[in-house]
Amino acid sequence: MDLFEYQGKQYFARFGIPTSPGGVADTVAQAVEQAELAGYPVVVKAQVKVGGRGKAGGIKLAGDAAKAAQAAEAILGMDIKGHVVRRLWIEHASDIAKEYYASFTLDRPAKLHLGMLSASGGVEIEEVAATNPEAIARLHVNPVDGLDEATARRWVDEAQLDEPARDEAARLLVRLYRCFVEGDCDLAEINPLILTTEGAVHALDAKVTLDENATFRHPEWEELAGGEAEDPREQMAKEKGLNYIGLDGSVGIIANGAGLAMSTLDVVNQVGGSAANFLDIGGGANAAVMSAALEVINSDAKVRSILVNIFGGITRVDDVANGVIEALSRVEIRSPIVLRLDGTNAEAGRALLAPHLSERVLAEPTMLSAARRAVELTR
Amino acid sequence: MSIFVDETTTVLVQGLTGGQGRFHGLRNRDYGTKVLAGVTPGKGGTDVEGVPIYDTVAEAVGATGATASFVVVPPRFACDAILEAAKAGITFIVCITEGIPAQDEALAYNRLVREFPATRLLGPNCPGIISPGKTNIGITSGDIALAGGPVGIVSRSGTLTYQALHELSQQGIGQTTCVGIGGDPVPGTNFIDCLEAFEADPETRAVMMIGEIGGSEEERAAEFIGSRMTKPVVAYIAGVTAPPGRKMGHAGAIISGSQGTAQAKMEALETAGAVVAANPTEAGEKMVEIVRNLP
C-alpha cells in the first residue's frame, strides 16, 4: 500500500523523523487556515500517489493568504497523470541549503536491506543512478545485525553530505531504518532530505510503501487505507476478497493462480486481443468465488467476452465444473463465456459441462484455443 | 536421480493438525512420501490418522529421525516454525505459507544462512517439490506428474508449475524432479540453486524453467545458463502484458521502473542459449522436440 505524502510524514513522525510543520486541507478555506497555522511562506502540495507533481504544477509557494488561496484553488481538482487532486498538504516553506536523497528497501538479489544515500537529492534517483551512479552511496544491512549509529555515520561520510549535516543525518537514518523494519515498509524514501540554512536536517517529502502482508500487526494502518478514488471495479473486487487488477481491454479474465492469470493475459495478447483485467481466484474455484468473479467482470462495461482459465491440480476439474455451472445459474452474464478447464479429472469435468454449453457458454480444450475463441467473440 | 529429496527422505509436518496441513500432509503420505511425524504445540501425544504428533520439532526429530520438514502454518508463525526446524537439525524445509511479511522473511533467511548453513529452505509461498514416483512434499497434485525423467522443472509460479507438469506428462515425458521456488521476495532456494542441481544430476537431461515478472532472478539464472549449463533449457516467462507498478498476485511479481520486465528476462535467457517459449503450451512442445532429439 502506497501512502500519500502527508500520511508518510505522519508515519515518519511515529519514529521520530523530523518533518516541516503543516496540515491537510480539502478546500480552499481549509488551505488558508492551515497556511496561517504553519506560518508564511508556505508550500501548497498536491496529495497524489504519483511522481512528477512538481513539474505538473502541483506544488506552489505562497507568501500570504491570498496567494495560498490562489494556489489551493489552482491545485485542487487538477489532473496529474490521471490522478485527480482532492487533498492538499500545506507546510511552512523551509530555507533549503542542500537537498539529499535517502531510502531503504529490500535488495532482492542480495536478500539484504539496501540503503541508498546521495548528496544529490531532489531529482529522480533513477536519473542519478543512470547518469552519475557514483553519487549514490549504497549500504547493505543484514537484517540480523540492523543498523547502528556508528555505521550510519560512516555511511554519511562516504556519501559526502555537507559537514554540518552529518551527525544529525546519521541519527535520522537510524530512525528511518527503524521505520523501514519495525514499520514494515517495502520502501521508506525521503527525497529530498534537506539541510536548512539554520543547520537542521529533515524530511521535505515522504514516499512510503507498506507491506500489506504485515497488516495483522499494525492496527494503526486501518486509517491509512482509501483516500484516493479507486477504480470502482477494483473497489468492488476488494470488497469481495478477490485479487483483481483493472485493465483497459475487452476480454474479461478469470484464472486460478497468479502465474496462470498473468500467462492468460499474455496469451490473449498474443492472439490479437486485450484483457480487461487480471483476476486470480486462487486455488479453489467454488461457486461462491466464481459468482463473485463473474459479478465484478459484469460490472465492466468494456468487457465483450469472458475467458475462464482454470487448471485443476489439487482442486479437481469436476469440482470446478460444478462451481462454474452453479455460478452461471446465479449470475446472469452480460457477455459470452469461454471455459478452459484442464488438469486433474478434466474429462469428468468436461462431461459435466457438456449439457450446459450453448452459444453463450463455450468450452475449449487448450489455453491457446480458448484465448482465440474469446478474442473472436469480442469482434 | 532426483534433486534435494528422494524416496528415502523422511518428513515431519509442522501444522499437520490444521485443515491444510492435514489435507496436504496425508496426501503426501498417500503418494508414498515418508511422513513420520507432525508437530503442533500443545497437541503432542495425539495422532492424525496414525501419524504421531509432537509438541516440538526437536522431540519429533528425536523420536523419528526425520530430516525434512513441511511447514504449513499461518503467516505470523511461519518464520518461527522454519527456524525451530533448522535448530532441531532439519536440513530441508518446504514452506508453503503465503502472506508472510517481507521483513520476517528477510530476517529468517539471513538467520538460516548465518546460523544453520546446512539447512536448505524451499519457499515460502511455494507449491513444494515432487520427485515423481519417489516423494512429494507440498501441495502439487501427484496425479499430473510422470515418473522416469528426463526433464527437471523449476518454477516461480504455482499453477504454471502444474501446467508445465501437465503439458509434459500428457506428451509422455516424465520428470526427475519438479521444484516450485515460490513467488515471494526472499525465496530460500532460487533458480540457480535448482539449475546447478539439475546440471549435476545424471538423470536430468533437460530443464524447463518458468519465471515471471519482477526482480532479477531470471536474469541471474540466464547468466548461469550461459556460463555453466551444458543441458538444454526451455524457458517461459509470464507477465509480458503486465502493467508496471502493479503487483500481479505474488508479492514478487511487480515491474518497478525498467526493472523486472518479461521482455528483459526473455532476452537475457535467449542470449544465454535457452529456448524461450511464448506460452506454456509452446514450452511443452519445444521440450518434446528437445527430448526427442536427445542422443
XYZ file of C-alpha atoms in Angstrom:
674
model
C 0.000 0.000 0.000
C 1.399 3.358 -1.087
C 0.895 6.257 1.313
C 0.211 9.862 0.435
C 2.997 12.281 1.336
C 1.104 13.572 4.379
C 0.471 10.033 5.603
C 4.112 9.160 5.053
C 5.149 12.198 7.091
C 2.770 11.214 9.873
C 4.231 7.712 9.733
C 7.764 9.132 9.903
C 6.758 11.175 12.960
C 5.994 7.929 14.835
C 9.658 7.047 14.514
C 10.962 10.487 15.411
C 11.929 11.542 11.892
C 11.647 15.351 11.702
C 9.420 16.979 9.063
C 8.126 20.542 8.497
C 5.092 21.723 10.479
C 1.972 21.549 8.348
C -1.524 20.193 7.853
C -4.042 18.738 5.456
C -6.689 20.677 3.520
C -9.542 19.545 1.279
C -10.912 23.023 0.481
C -9.501 26.457 -0.292
C -10.720 27.786 3.079
C -9.004 24.951 4.946
C -5.862 25.591 2.942
C -5.710 29.205 4.107
C -6.402 28.105 7.679
C -3.518 25.625 7.568
C -1.261 28.198 5.938
C -1.918 30.650 8.806
C -1.082 27.914 11.308
C 2.116 26.863 9.534
C 3.302 30.474 9.083
C 4.181 32.124 5.755
C 5.763 31.499 3.403
C 4.063 28.130 2.830
C 4.247 25.396 0.242
C 0.945 24.062 -1.095
C 1.386 20.463 -2.277
C -0.982 18.204 -4.213
C -1.531 14.841 -2.498
C -1.425 12.218 -5.233
C 0.239 8.816 -5.359
C 2.245 9.554 -8.460
C 5.645 11.120 -9.115
C 6.324 14.311 -11.056
C 3.691 16.529 -9.384
C 6.142 19.447 -9.157
C 6.610 19.507 -12.921
C 2.838 19.221 -13.396
C 2.262 22.367 -11.327
C 1.059 20.504 -8.248
C 3.452 22.264 -5.850
C 3.255 26.050 -5.325
C 4.883 28.524 -2.984
C 2.687 31.180 -1.324
C 3.785 34.220 0.684
C 0.407 35.329 2.017
C -3.216 34.262 2.442
C -4.329 35.481 -0.981
C -1.513 33.596 -2.719
C -2.248 30.477 -0.636
C -5.923 30.597 -1.651
C -4.923 31.075 -5.265
C -2.546 28.110 -5.140
C -5.123 25.866 -3.449
C -7.757 26.880 -6.000
C -5.409 26.008 -8.863
C -4.247 22.663 -7.495
C -7.478 21.181 -6.103
C -9.181 19.198 -8.860
C -6.054 19.219 -11.015
C -5.450 16.018 -13.004
C -1.904 14.755 -12.563
C -1.235 11.754 -14.792
C -4.773 10.503 -14.301
C -4.831 11.214 -10.546
C -7.296 13.923 -9.556
C -6.123 16.064 -6.626
C -8.642 16.012 -3.787
C -6.384 16.866 -0.892
C -3.532 19.280 -0.195
C -0.681 19.323 2.264
C 0.303 22.813 3.417
C 3.564 23.293 5.245
C 5.900 26.070 6.237
C 8.421 26.643 3.466
C 11.881 25.591 4.586
C 15.010 27.589 3.875
C 16.860 24.944 1.929
C 20.642 24.940 1.961
C 21.120 21.469 0.454
C 18.983 18.645 -0.903
C 19.894 14.988 -0.327
C 18.317 11.621 -1.002
C 17.847 8.716 1.418
C 15.947 5.441 1.200
C 15.713 1.886 2.474
C 14.339 -1.026 0.522
C 14.938 -4.749 0.115
C 17.674 -5.766 -2.301
C 16.083 -8.925 -3.594
C 19.057 -10.497 -5.372
C 21.278 -9.857 -2.338
C 18.478 -10.801 0.090
C 19.632 -7.929 2.316
C 18.322 -4.493 3.193
C 19.659 -1.785 0.922
C 20.155 1.804 2.000
C 20.775 4.437 -0.658
C 22.111 7.845 0.250
C 23.116 10.655 -2.031
C 24.284 14.230 -1.703
C 22.479 14.893 -4.999
C 18.855 14.801 -3.948
C 15.703 16.489 -5.118
C 15.731 14.819 -8.521
C 14.593 11.375 -9.583
C 17.015 8.877 -8.079
C 16.716 6.661 -11.164
C 18.152 9.579 -13.101
C 21.071 9.949 -10.702
C 21.623 6.186 -10.806
C 21.725 6.266 -14.610
C 23.828 9.375 -15.168
C 26.016 9.531 -12.078
C 25.959 6.211 -10.196
C 28.984 7.145 -8.021
C 26.857 9.875 -6.470
C 24.862 7.207 -4.613
C 26.397 5.579 -1.539
C 24.894 2.120 -1.157
C 24.852 0.321 2.150
C 23.800 -3.290 2.585
C 22.381 -4.003 6.014
C 21.939 -7.571 7.195
C 18.554 -7.761 8.961
C 20.174 -9.919 11.649
C 22.556 -7.068 12.566
C 20.425 -3.995 11.964
C 21.872 -0.505 11.560
C 23.730 1.287 14.361
C 24.672 4.945 14.535
C 28.381 4.407 14.005
C 27.744 2.551 10.756
C 25.261 5.208 9.690
C 27.882 7.904 10.422
C 30.478 6.178 8.215
C 27.856 5.858 5.501
C 27.056 9.580 5.710
C 30.771 10.331 5.384
C 31.016 8.104 2.362
C 28.068 9.858 0.731
C 29.860 13.154 1.395
C 26.941 15.016 2.845
C 27.968 18.500 3.961
C 29.824 18.507 7.266
C 27.144 20.376 9.276
C 24.524 17.802 8.243
C 26.461 14.656 9.076
C 25.703 13.945 12.745
C 22.048 14.741 12.503
C 21.689 12.854 9.210
C 23.226 9.739 10.787
C 20.709 9.856 13.642
C 17.851 10.389 11.191
C 18.973 7.443 9.049
C 18.928 5.103 12.044
C 15.359 6.231 12.672
C 14.442 5.798 9.032
C 15.838 2.256 9.175
C 13.717 1.538 12.257
C 10.682 2.908 10.418
C 11.514 0.631 7.469
C 11.880 -2.511 9.601
C 9.514 -2.065 12.536
C 7.092 -0.107 10.400
C 7.020 -2.970 7.847
C 7.760 -0.806 4.820
C 8.611 -2.146 1.380
C 10.047 1.290 0.725
C 10.870 4.224 3.002
C 12.210 7.091 0.916
C 12.999 10.740 1.623
C 13.562 12.876 -1.454
C 14.603 15.487 -0.738
C 16.123 15.130 2.674
C 17.222 18.687 3.382
C 19.780 20.644 5.313
C 18.210 24.000 6.223
C 20.087 27.289 6.382
C 19.734 27.001 10.182
C 21.628 23.704 10.072
C 18.716 21.337 10.751
C 18.172 18.104 8.792
C 14.664 16.994 7.979
C 12.381 15.230 5.524
C 10.807 17.523 2.954
C 8.946 14.677 1.263
C 7.937 11.153 2.223
C 7.422 8.165 -0.013
C 6.316 5.144 1.962
C 5.042 1.793 0.700
C 3.710 -0.538 3.370
C 3.862 -4.330 3.135
C 0.240 -5.414 3.274
C 1.271 -8.857 4.499
C 2.098 -7.205 7.839
C -1.347 -5.634 8.310
C -2.124 -8.100 11.111
C 0.376 -6.439 13.453
C -0.448 -2.838 12.541
C -3.960 -1.955 13.668
C -2.970 1.705 13.132
C -2.844 1.106 9.362
C -6.618 0.927 9.128
C -6.963 4.709 8.933
C -4.402 4.911 6.129
C -6.446 2.999 3.578
C -8.529 4.718 0.921
C -8.361 8.470 0.410
C -7.864 8.289 -3.334
C -10.674 7.456 -5.710
C -10.062 3.859 -6.737
C -11.102 2.104 -9.905
C -14.712 1.149 -8.995
C -14.145 -2.363 -10.400
C -11.146 -2.788 -8.106
C -13.076 -1.481 -5.150
C -15.857 -4.000 -5.794
C -13.340 -6.826 -6.185
C -11.617 -5.857 -2.957
C -14.927 -5.961 -1.095
C -15.449 -9.480 -2.453
C -11.958 -10.524 -1.416
C -10.727 -11.049 -4.980
C -7.226 -10.479 -6.291
C -8.148 -8.173 -9.168
C -6.418 -5.507 -11.239
C -8.416 -3.473 -13.755
C -7.018 -3.065 -17.270
C -8.401 -1.487 -20.462
C -9.149 -4.401 -22.815
C -12.326 -6.246 -23.729
C -11.697 -9.856 -22.623
C -12.651 -10.421 -19.002
C -10.207 -12.888 -17.408
C -10.771 -15.348 -14.588
C -7.932 -17.724 -13.770
C -6.604 -19.630 -10.773
C -3.129 -18.742 -9.598
C -1.214 -15.521 -10.220
C 1.141 -17.099 -12.744
C -1.617 -18.683 -14.793
C -3.630 -15.445 -14.680
C -0.627 -13.454 -15.940
C 0.011 -16.078 -18.578
C -3.630 -15.871 -19.698
C -3.286 -12.108 -20.210
C -0.208 -12.746 -22.313
C -1.842 -15.393 -24.480
C -4.904 -13.197 -25.119
C -2.489 -10.508 -26.235
C -0.569 -12.939 -28.453
C -3.712 -13.838 -30.384
C -4.550 -10.194 -31.015
C -6.854 -9.327 -28.122
C -6.502 -7.426 -24.918
C -7.503 -8.273 -21.366
C -9.982 -6.229 -19.362
C -8.430 -7.322 -16.110
C -6.148 -9.582 -14.107
C -8.119 -11.797 -11.741
C -6.682 -14.652 -9.721
C -9.344 -16.612 -7.867
C -6.757 -18.700 -6.028
C -6.589 -22.435 -5.533
C -10.270 -23.205 -5.064
C -12.841 -22.364 -7.696
C -16.115 -22.939 -5.913
C -19.475 -21.445 -6.869
C -19.224 -18.554 -4.399
C -15.818 -17.352 -5.629
C -16.770 -17.886 -9.267
C -20.029 -15.947 -8.804
C -18.185 -13.060 -7.163
C -15.682 -13.030 -10.026
C -18.440 -13.000 -12.656
C -20.201 -10.130 -10.874
C -17.067 -7.989 -10.965
C -16.483 -8.783 -14.649
C -20.153 -7.969 -15.368
C -19.686 -4.507 -13.876
C -17.065 -3.709 -16.520
C -18.808 -2.089 -19.496
C -15.838 -2.704 -21.799
C -15.997 -6.489 -21.486
C -17.172 -8.229 -24.677
C -16.273 -11.795 -23.766
C -15.141 -13.727 -20.713
C -12.325 -16.231 -20.583
C -12.183 -18.656 -17.674
C -8.870 -20.474 -17.457
C -8.667 -22.964 -14.626
C -6.030 -25.579 -14.094
C -7.070 -28.135 -11.534
C -4.192 -29.503 -9.512
C -5.368 -30.314 -6.031
C -8.740 -28.831 -6.934
C -10.330 -31.389 -9.226
C -11.759 -30.183 -12.513
C -15.122 -31.875 -11.895
C -15.476 -29.814 -8.709
C -14.512 -26.694 -10.634
C -17.063 -27.510 -13.328
C -19.808 -27.829 -10.726
C -18.770 -24.483 -9.281
C -18.901 -22.832 -12.697
C -22.288 -24.346 -13.509
C -23.747 -23.142 -10.238
C -22.236 -19.686 -10.611
C -23.708 -19.366 -14.099
C -27.131 -20.194 -12.679
C -26.712 -17.492 -10.023
C -25.210 -14.704 -12.104
C -26.587 -13.610 -15.451
C -23.534 -12.889 -17.567
C -23.644 -9.973 -19.991
C -21.079 -11.441 -22.399
C -20.389 -14.880 -23.834
C -18.037 -17.023 -21.784
C -15.298 -19.389 -22.929
C -14.229 -22.072 -20.478
C -10.924 -23.837 -20.479
C -10.813 -26.340 -17.654
C -7.897 -28.722 -17.531
C -5.900 -30.824 -15.096
C -6.922 -33.498 -12.619
C -10.208 -35.194 -13.634
C -10.541 -32.962 -16.702
C -12.675 -35.442 -18.625
C -15.227 -35.811 -15.853
C -15.366 -32.025 -15.599
C -15.934 -31.578 -19.316
C -18.669 -34.219 -19.275
C -20.437 -32.299 -16.509
C -20.217 -29.087 -18.503
C -21.389 -30.552 -21.824
C -25.165 -30.222 -21.269
C -24.731 -26.597 -20.193
C -22.891 -25.433 -23.285
C -24.577 -23.011 -25.667
C -23.834 -20.078 -27.950
C -23.087 -18.070 -24.818
C -21.231 -20.744 -22.877
C -18.433 -22.357 -24.823
C -15.706 -24.821 -23.931
C -12.229 -25.077 -25.438
C -9.591 -27.730 -24.737
C -6.452 -25.567 -24.538
C -5.411 -22.180 -23.248
C -4.460 -21.032 -26.726
C -7.683 -22.126 -28.448
C -9.755 -20.664 -25.620
C -7.955 -17.330 -25.926
C -8.506 -17.322 -29.696
C -12.202 -18.003 -29.281
C -12.615 -15.350 -26.576
C -10.867 -12.751 -28.725
C -13.014 -13.639 -31.790
C -16.104 -13.095 -29.671
C -15.075 -9.520 -28.890
C -15.239 -8.616 -32.559
C 18.039 -39.452 -9.681
C 16.200 -36.552 -8.179
C 17.432 -33.337 -6.642
C 17.231 -32.278 -2.966
C 14.912 -35.171 -1.982
C 14.332 -38.826 -2.873
C 12.417 -41.925 -1.776
C 14.456 -42.156 1.446
C 13.647 -38.606 2.614
C 11.843 -38.657 5.964
C 9.405 -35.843 6.623
C 7.624 -34.201 9.528
C 4.752 -31.779 9.008
C 4.617 -28.606 11.107
C 0.913 -27.852 11.305
C -0.344 -31.366 10.486
C -3.339 -30.909 12.795
C -4.622 -27.871 10.849
C -7.036 -28.132 7.921
C -4.469 -27.532 5.184
C -1.700 -29.439 6.949
C -3.862 -32.478 7.366
C -5.120 -32.395 3.780
C -1.742 -31.986 2.127
C 0.313 -33.918 4.674
C -1.866 -37.003 4.316
C -1.982 -36.580 0.545
C 1.801 -36.572 0.537
C 1.826 -39.730 2.638
C -0.651 -41.409 0.290
C 1.690 -40.555 -2.571
C 4.411 -42.541 -0.876
C 6.271 -39.792 0.985
C 7.679 -40.996 4.305
C 5.643 -38.741 6.588
C 6.807 -39.815 10.043
C 5.530 -37.130 12.378
C 3.503 -33.990 12.861
C 4.305 -31.028 15.103
C 1.725 -28.819 16.783
C 2.494 -27.146 20.115
C 0.051 -28.361 22.759
C -1.112 -31.371 20.772
C 1.784 -33.725 21.489
C 0.725 -37.297 22.193
C -2.207 -37.253 19.772
C -2.113 -38.502 16.194
C -3.509 -37.677 12.749
C -4.556 -40.898 11.021
C -1.738 -42.786 12.673
C 0.917 -40.082 12.250
C 2.151 -39.197 15.770
C 2.029 -35.523 16.819
C 4.769 -33.917 18.932
C 4.864 -30.562 20.711
C 8.206 -29.523 19.251
C 10.291 -30.269 16.188
C 13.178 -31.365 18.432
C 11.000 -34.051 20.035
C 9.718 -35.205 16.654
C 13.250 -35.446 15.276
C 14.432 -37.251 18.409
C 11.648 -39.816 18.158
C 11.534 -40.382 14.400
C 14.800 -39.173 12.895
C 13.011 -37.070 10.256
C 15.374 -34.935 8.185
C 12.920 -32.796 6.234
C 10.051 -30.592 7.284
C 6.894 -29.429 5.556
C 5.776 -26.135 7.120
C 2.037 -25.433 6.818
C 1.350 -22.802 9.470
C -0.210 -19.311 9.313
C 1.983 -16.378 8.170
C 2.635 -14.904 11.599
C 4.094 -18.177 12.909
C 5.817 -19.442 9.783
C 9.265 -17.920 10.278
C 9.494 -19.147 13.870
C 8.487 -22.592 12.632
C 11.222 -22.520 9.984
C 13.888 -21.516 12.495
C 12.681 -24.091 15.017
C 13.064 -26.791 12.381
C 16.583 -25.666 11.480
C 17.578 -25.555 15.128
C 16.336 -29.128 15.590
C 18.647 -30.311 12.819
C 16.220 -30.438 9.894
C 18.218 -29.952 6.688
C 15.438 -29.473 4.132
C 12.421 -27.260 4.816
C 9.474 -26.707 2.476
C 7.282 -23.759 3.483
C 4.067 -23.235 1.511
C 2.713 -20.403 3.684
C 1.547 -17.395 1.679
C 1.427 -13.858 3.058
C 4.493 -13.729 5.322
C 5.694 -10.138 5.924
C 8.792 -9.426 3.828
C 10.720 -8.187 6.877
C 10.166 -11.512 8.663
C 11.199 -13.424 5.566
C 14.404 -11.439 5.128
C 15.328 -11.888 8.779
C 14.586 -15.626 8.828
C 16.531 -16.198 5.612
C 19.600 -14.393 6.898
C 19.450 -16.189 10.235
C 19.337 -19.510 8.382
C 22.350 -18.555 6.284
C 24.362 -17.457 9.303
C 23.329 -19.936 11.984
C 22.234 -23.018 10.039
C 24.178 -23.098 6.784
C 23.460 -26.808 6.285
C 19.717 -26.222 6.041
C 18.012 -25.557 2.716
C 14.713 -23.680 2.704
C 12.318 -24.038 -0.233
C 9.750 -21.224 -0.329
C 7.952 -19.633 1.406
C 4.817 -19.308 -0.686
C 5.723 -22.167 -2.996
C 3.972 -25.339 -4.144
C 6.821 -27.539 -2.875
C 8.828 -30.285 -4.511
C 7.860 -33.518 -6.189
C 10.082 -36.254 -7.472
C 7.509 -38.333 -9.347
C 7.197 -41.905 -8.117
C 9.500 -41.179 -5.178
C 8.313 -38.423 -2.914
C 6.062 -35.383 -2.851
C 6.425 -32.648 -0.235
C 3.970 -29.806 -0.683
C 0.730 -29.152 -2.485
C 1.443 -30.346 -6.021
C -1.031 -32.912 -7.250
C 0.815 -36.208 -7.774
C -1.687 -37.147 -10.492
C -0.297 -34.697 -13.027
C 3.341 -35.760 -12.658
C 5.002 -38.614 -14.524
C 7.919 -40.623 -13.178
C 11.058 -41.555 -15.040
C 12.548 -38.281 -16.253
C 14.350 -36.962 -18.197
C 13.142 -33.392 -17.543
C 13.712 -31.278 -14.443
C 11.316 -28.404 -13.803
C 11.955 -25.268 -11.766
C 9.257 -22.635 -11.453
C 8.467 -19.439 -9.591
C 4.721 -19.767 -10.065
C 2.319 -22.316 -8.578
C -0.351 -23.021 -11.182
C 2.136 -22.618 -14.016
C 4.190 -25.354 -12.380
C 1.183 -27.644 -12.616
C 0.553 -26.506 -16.163
C 4.146 -27.380 -17.080
C 3.951 -30.818 -15.434
C 0.693 -31.461 -17.236
C 1.992 -30.377 -20.656
C 4.936 -32.769 -20.340
C 3.062 -35.692 -18.772
C 0.404 -35.549 -21.484
C 3.130 -35.942 -24.092
C 4.522 -38.907 -22.204
C 7.578 -37.037 -20.985
C 8.452 -37.699 -17.350
C 10.133 -35.518 -14.778
C 13.060 -36.228 -12.481
C 12.089 -33.519 -10.011
C 9.790 -30.523 -10.152
C 10.707 -27.679 -7.802
C 8.434 -24.724 -7.111
C 10.621 -21.993 -5.643
C 7.728 -19.616 -4.967
C 6.953 -16.028 -5.838
C 7.954 -14.226 -2.643
C 10.633 -11.504 -2.447
C 13.108 -13.603 -0.411
C 12.966 -17.203 -1.592
C 15.130 -19.657 0.341
C 16.050 -21.530 -2.827
C 16.438 -19.753 -6.146
C 16.637 -20.674 -9.809
C 20.413 -21.039 -9.783
C 20.362 -23.495 -6.844
C 17.995 -25.695 -8.834
C 19.739 -25.302 -12.195
C 23.030 -26.226 -10.560
C 21.496 -29.335 -9.006
C 19.838 -30.361 -12.274
C 23.096 -29.852 -14.146
C 24.784 -32.216 -11.677
C 22.034 -34.817 -11.731
C 22.842 -37.527 -14.309
C 19.201 -38.499 -14.863
C 18.056 -34.985 -15.668
C 18.824 -34.345 -19.320
C 16.895 -31.149 -19.966
C 15.394 -28.433 -17.820
C 12.210 -26.405 -18.037
C 12.339 -23.080 -16.262
C 9.270 -20.959 -15.589
C 9.724 -17.402 -14.436
C 7.641 -14.302 -14.100
C 7.966 -10.533 -13.976
C 9.679 -8.790 -11.074
C 13.140 -8.901 -9.548
C 16.192 -10.066 -11.454
C 16.403 -13.765 -10.559
C 15.674 -14.821 -14.136
C 18.460 -12.592 -15.442
C 20.872 -14.120 -12.943
C 19.667 -17.581 -13.919
C 20.339 -16.660 -17.553
C 23.935 -15.822 -16.701
C 24.315 -19.204 -15.040
C 22.751 -20.987 -18.016
C 25.079 -19.203 -20.398
C 28.239 -19.873 -18.462
C 27.723 -23.151 -16.626
C 24.967 -25.287 -18.101
C 25.535 -27.955 -20.715
C 21.969 -29.307 -20.626
C 19.257 -27.736 -22.807
C 16.891 -25.306 -21.083
C 13.418 -24.297 -22.226
C 12.183 -21.135 -20.536
C 8.866 -19.393 -20.261
C 8.261 -16.038 -18.569
C 4.766 -14.942 -17.543
C 3.691 -11.310 -17.466
C 4.627 -9.829 -20.860
C 1.479 -7.699 -20.775
C 1.551 -6.847 -17.062
C 1.356 -3.103 -16.359
C 4.274 -1.598 -14.421
C 3.836 -0.796 -10.757
C 1.054 -3.284 -10.074
C 1.592 -6.431 -8.029
C 0.298 -9.359 -10.039
C -0.786 -11.523 -7.168
C 2.632 -12.614 -5.986
C 4.486 -10.207 -3.728
C 7.476 -10.584 -6.001
C 5.683 -10.107 -9.302
C 5.952 -6.389 -9.867
C 7.669 -4.331 -12.516
C 9.314 -1.306 -10.913
C 10.740 1.254 -13.290
C 12.561 -0.551 -16.074
C 13.373 -3.418 -13.685
C 11.871 -6.849 -13.940
C 10.084 -6.759 -17.292
C 9.312 -10.035 -19.027
C 10.946 -8.730 -22.191
C 14.315 -8.158 -20.498
C 14.186 -11.594 -18.905
C 13.347 -13.335 -22.171
C 16.122 -11.540 -23.995
C 18.645 -12.474 -21.307
C 17.593 -16.116 -21.461
C 17.672 -16.215 -25.227
C 21.141 -14.682 -25.291
C 22.256 -17.313 -22.791
C 21.197 -20.053 -25.195
C 17.911 -21.079 -23.638
C 14.942 -21.860 -25.879
C 12.348 -19.241 -24.959
C 8.662 -20.058 -25.459
C 5.816 -17.564 -25.808
C 3.342 -19.554 -23.725
C 3.227 -22.715 -21.580
C 1.898 -24.882 -24.420
C 4.720 -23.817 -26.689
C 7.184 -24.503 -23.880
C 5.813 -28.052 -23.690
C 6.070 -28.503 -27.447
C 9.635 -27.227 -27.558
C 10.597 -29.575 -24.760
C 9.037 -32.514 -26.612
C 11.226 -31.694 -29.581
C 14.350 -31.442 -27.453
C 13.683 -34.701 -25.617
C 13.002 -36.489 -28.891
C 16.373 -35.382 -30.231
C 18.378 -36.279 -27.133
C 21.215 -38.640 -28.028
